[in-house]
Amino acid sequence: LNYAKNILDAETFEPFPKLDKADEIGVPDYILKDEIKKQYDFITSFSVLNTIPPKERAEAVMKIGDSLKINGTALITARPLSSVKTAKSSANISSSELINTSGMYQKGYSPKELGQYLIQILGNNFEVSSIPSKYGLSGEGVLLRRIK
């Protein structure tokens, strides 16, 4: 945590689980530690959204969208759906969601599903495209661009 802030001298925003406040299957509530007050040209989110339960995930996506300048881009990756389907779990929520043996919520995505989810939450002021291979990223991911 705080890698971007400490190593890259960049601003950071990270949701943190409140482990003492979990729902009936053990998924913790999340607090959004800091409010984002600025807008940025480029944002990264590497394998974060897949660890956040649905309600809080939508809030995090809205914060990403609100934090992008017009023509700004977010590079967003998530855990691959195939990885979730083969993971050991203490509770299966659905065919793409589970609680892993460490007690962490996980949601698997295909790039298409991730892109559709982002547009569903953010609306038509955004567009989604594939991550260019030059980035050399593993996992599933998309580029999200604010167009209006």
mmCIF file of C-alpha atoms in Angstrom:
data_model
loop_
_atom_site.group_PDB
_atom_site.id
_atom_site.type_symbol
_atom_site.label_atom_id
_atom_site.label_comp_id
_atom_site.label_asym_id
_atom_site.label_seq_id
_atom_site.Cartn_x
_atom_site.Cartn_y
_atom_site.Cartn_z
ATOM 1 C CA LEU A 1 0.000 0.000 0.000
ATOM 2 C CA ASN A 2 1.041 3.577 -0.677
ATOM 3 C CA TYR A 3 3.565 2.397 -3.293
ATOM 4 C CA ALA A 4 2.550 5.194 -5.647
ATOM 5 C CA LYS A 5 2.771 7.797 -2.916
ATOM 6 C CA ASN A 6 6.070 6.658 -1.363
ATOM 7 C CA ILE A 7 8.042 5.389 -4.348
ATOM 8 C CA LEU A 8 6.670 7.284 -7.324
ATOM 9 C CA ASP A 9 5.875 10.522 -5.497
ATOM 10 C CA ALA A 10 2.348 10.323 -6.903
ATOM 11 C CA GLU A 11 -1.008 10.745 -5.245
ATOM 12 C CA THR A 12 -2.789 7.603 -4.140
ATOM 13 C CA PHE A 13 -6.330 6.595 -3.297
ATOM 14 C CA GLU A 14 -6.984 3.161 -1.894
ATOM 15 C CA PRO A 15 -10.082 1.580 -0.353
ATOM 16 C CA PHE A 16 -9.402 -0.259 2.898
ATOM 17 C CA PRO A 17 -11.477 -3.119 4.338
ATOM 18 C CA LYS A 18 -13.130 -2.679 7.716
ATOM 19 C CA LEU A 19 -12.532 -6.221 8.900
ATOM 20 C CA ASP A 20 -14.672 -5.802 12.017
ATOM 21 C CA LYS A 21 -17.756 -5.073 9.889
ATOM 22 C CA ALA A 22 -18.373 -8.059 7.641
ATOM 23 C CA ASP A 23 -21.616 -9.283 6.151
ATOM 24 C CA GLU A 24 -23.091 -12.720 6.721
ATOM 25 C CA ILE A 25 -20.628 -14.469 4.395
ATOM 26 C CA GLY A 26 -17.566 -12.627 5.609
ATOM 27 C CA VAL A 27 -17.203 -9.870 3.002
ATOM 28 C CA PRO A 28 -15.909 -6.779 4.821
ATOM 29 C CA ASP A 29 -17.377 -3.321 4.409
ATOM 30 C CA TYR A 30 -14.955 -0.878 2.820
ATOM 31 C CA ILE A 31 -14.112 2.632 3.805
ATOM 32 C CA LEU A 32 -12.896 5.121 1.287
ATOM 33 C CA LYS A 33 -10.065 6.618 3.283
ATOM 34 C CA ASP A 34 -9.561 9.870 1.449
ATOM 35 C CA GLU A 35 -11.748 11.967 -0.774
ATOM 36 C CA ILE A 36 -10.384 12.730 -4.217
ATOM 37 C CA LYS A 37 -10.598 16.409 -4.980
ATOM 38 C CA LYS A 38 -8.493 16.714 -8.140
ATOM 39 C CA GLN A 39 -8.800 15.376 -11.671
ATOM 40 C CA TYR A 40 -6.035 13.526 -13.489
ATOM 41 C CA ASP A 41 -4.871 12.744 -17.011
ATOM 42 C CA PHE A 42 -3.949 9.159 -16.127
ATOM 43 C CA ILE A 43 -5.064 6.769 -13.388
ATOM 44 C CA THR A 44 -4.078 3.157 -12.753
ATOM 45 C CA SER A 45 -6.044 0.512 -10.907
ATOM 46 C CA PHE A 46 -4.218 -2.820 -10.885
ATOM 47 C CA SER A 47 -6.259 -5.761 -9.608
ATOM 48 C CA VAL A 48 -8.189 -3.684 -7.083
ATOM 49 C CA LEU A 49 -11.790 -3.698 -8.335
ATOM 50 C CA ASN A 50 -11.927 -7.502 -8.215
ATOM 51 C CA THR A 51 -11.368 -7.425 -4.434
ATOM 52 C CA ILE A 52 -14.154 -4.958 -3.646
ATOM 53 C CA PRO A 53 -17.738 -6.178 -3.077
ATOM 54 C CA PRO A 54 -20.399 -4.923 -5.551
ATOM 55 C CA LYS A 55 -21.790 -1.841 -3.759
ATOM 56 C CA GLU A 56 -18.392 -0.485 -2.817
ATOM 57 C CA ARG A 57 -16.983 -1.450 -6.237
ATOM 58 C CA ALA A 58 -19.534 0.784 -7.960
ATOM 59 C CA GLU A 59 -18.543 3.648 -5.637
ATOM 60 C CA ALA A 60 -14.855 3.107 -6.450
ATOM 61 C CA VAL A 61 -15.596 3.098 -10.200
ATOM 62 C CA MET A 62 -17.545 6.345 -9.843
ATOM 63 C CA LYS A 63 -14.555 7.883 -8.024
ATOM 64 C CA ILE A 64 -12.251 6.781 -10.861
ATOM 65 C CA GLY A 65 -14.610 8.330 -13.415
ATOM 66 C CA ASP A 66 -15.014 11.557 -11.440
ATOM 67 C CA SER A 67 -11.231 11.794 -11.054
ATOM 68 C CA LEU A 68 -10.468 11.666 -14.776
ATOM 69 C CA LYS A 69 -10.081 14.871 -16.755
ATOM 70 C CA ILE A 70 -11.847 15.002 -20.120
ATOM 71 C CA ASN A 71 -9.663 12.894 -22.472
ATOM 72 C CA GLY A 72 -8.046 11.358 -19.390
ATOM 73 C CA THR A 73 -7.373 7.620 -19.333
ATOM 74 C CA ALA A 74 -7.547 4.970 -16.632
ATOM 75 C CA LEU A 75 -5.702 1.689 -17.065
ATOM 76 C CA ILE A 76 -7.756 -0.850 -15.100
ATOM 77 C CA THR A 77 -6.936 -4.517 -14.559
ATOM 78 C CA ALA A 78 -8.782 -7.216 -12.626
ATOM 79 C CA ARG A 79 -8.396 -10.872 -11.733
ATOM 80 C CA PRO A 80 -9.174 -13.123 -14.720
ATOM 81 C CA LEU A 81 -12.445 -15.038 -14.594
ATOM 82 C CA SER A 82 -10.580 -18.294 -15.305
ATOM 83 C CA SER A 83 -8.434 -17.728 -12.210
ATOM 84 C CA VAL A 84 -11.463 -17.297 -9.945
ATOM 85 C CA LYS A 85 -13.105 -20.420 -11.357
ATOM 86 C CA THR A 86 -10.111 -22.551 -10.328
ATOM 87 C CA ALA A 87 -9.244 -20.813 -7.028
ATOM 88 C CA LYS A 88 -9.607 -22.467 -3.641
ATOM 89 C CA SER A 89 -12.368 -20.809 -1.683
ATOM 90 C CA SER A 90 -14.050 -20.837 1.677
ATOM 91 C CA ALA A 91 -17.344 -19.708 0.083
ATOM 92 C CA ASN A 92 -18.572 -19.546 -3.500
ATOM 93 C CA ILE A 93 -20.954 -16.647 -4.074
ATOM 94 C CA SER A 94 -21.520 -17.215 -7.816
ATOM 95 C CA SER A 95 -19.659 -18.721 -10.768
ATOM 96 C CA SER A 96 -17.492 -15.575 -10.903
ATOM 97 C CA GLU A 97 -17.342 -14.539 -7.205
ATOM 98 C CA LEU A 98 -15.893 -16.166 -4.116
ATOM 99 C CA ILE A 99 -14.331 -15.639 -0.729
ATOM 100 C CA ASN A 100 -10.809 -17.042 -0.919
ATOM 101 C CA THR A 101 -9.194 -19.100 1.826
ATOM 102 C CA SER A 102 -7.648 -15.907 3.259
ATOM 103 C CA GLY A 103 -11.121 -14.415 3.656
ATOM 104 C CA MET A 104 -10.806 -11.938 0.769
ATOM 105 C CA TYR A 105 -13.656 -11.297 -1.660
ATOM 106 C CA GLN A 106 -12.731 -11.965 -5.316
ATOM 107 C CA LYS A 107 -14.628 -11.282 -8.551
ATOM 108 C CA GLY A 108 -13.292 -12.593 -11.847
ATOM 109 C CA TYR A 109 -13.660 -10.640 -15.090
ATOM 110 C CA SER A 110 -13.125 -11.065 -18.792
ATOM 111 C CA PRO A 111 -11.974 -7.845 -20.502
ATOM 112 C CA LYS A 112 -15.368 -7.595 -22.229
ATOM 113 C CA GLU A 113 -17.280 -7.966 -18.951
ATOM 114 C CA LEU A 114 -15.013 -5.460 -17.177
ATOM 115 C CA GLY A 115 -15.523 -2.899 -19.947
ATOM 116 C CA GLN A 116 -19.285 -3.406 -19.949
ATOM 117 C CA TYR A 117 -19.397 -3.035 -16.172
ATOM 118 C CA LEU A 118 -17.433 0.241 -16.274
ATOM 119 C CA ILE A 119 -19.743 1.732 -18.927
ATOM 120 C CA GLN A 120 -22.828 0.498 -17.046
ATOM 121 C CA ILE A 121 -21.660 2.387 -13.946
ATOM 122 C CA LEU A 122 -20.188 5.464 -15.640
ATOM 123 C CA GLY A 123 -22.418 5.942 -18.685
ATOM 124 C CA ASN A 124 -21.831 7.298 -22.170
ATOM 125 C CA ASN A 125 -19.306 9.970 -21.195
ATOM 126 C CA PHE A 126 -16.690 7.203 -21.241
ATOM 127 C CA GLU A 127 -15.337 4.690 -23.729
ATOM 128 C CA VAL A 128 -13.466 1.446 -23.224
ATOM 129 C CA SER A 129 -10.720 -0.112 -25.357
ATOM 130 C CA SER A 130 -8.221 -2.952 -25.107
ATOM 131 C CA ILE A 131 -4.910 -2.497 -23.339
ATOM 132 C CA PRO A 132 -2.099 -2.384 -25.926
ATOM 133 C CA SER A 133 0.314 -5.328 -25.677
ATOM 134 C CA LYS A 134 3.222 -2.866 -25.254
ATOM 135 C CA TYR A 135 2.168 -2.495 -21.602
ATOM 136 C CA GLY A 136 2.983 -6.160 -20.981
ATOM 137 C CA LEU A 137 0.293 -6.608 -18.345
ATOM 138 C CA SER A 138 -1.022 -9.931 -17.152
ATOM 139 C CA GLY A 139 -4.597 -10.471 -16.037
ATOM 140 C CA GLU A 140 -7.648 -8.938 -17.581
ATOM 141 C CA GLY A 141 -7.883 -5.260 -18.219
ATOM 142 C CA VAL A 142 -9.079 -2.301 -20.250
ATOM 143 C CA LEU A 143 -8.337 1.325 -20.946
ATOM 144 C CA LEU A 144 -11.138 3.652 -19.859
ATOM 145 C CA ARG A 145 -11.230 7.133 -21.400
ATOM 146 C CA ARG A 146 -13.430 10.044 -20.406
ATOM 147 C CA ILE A 147 -14.766 11.607 -23.600
ATOM 148 C CA LYS A 148 -17.123 14.260 -22.165
#
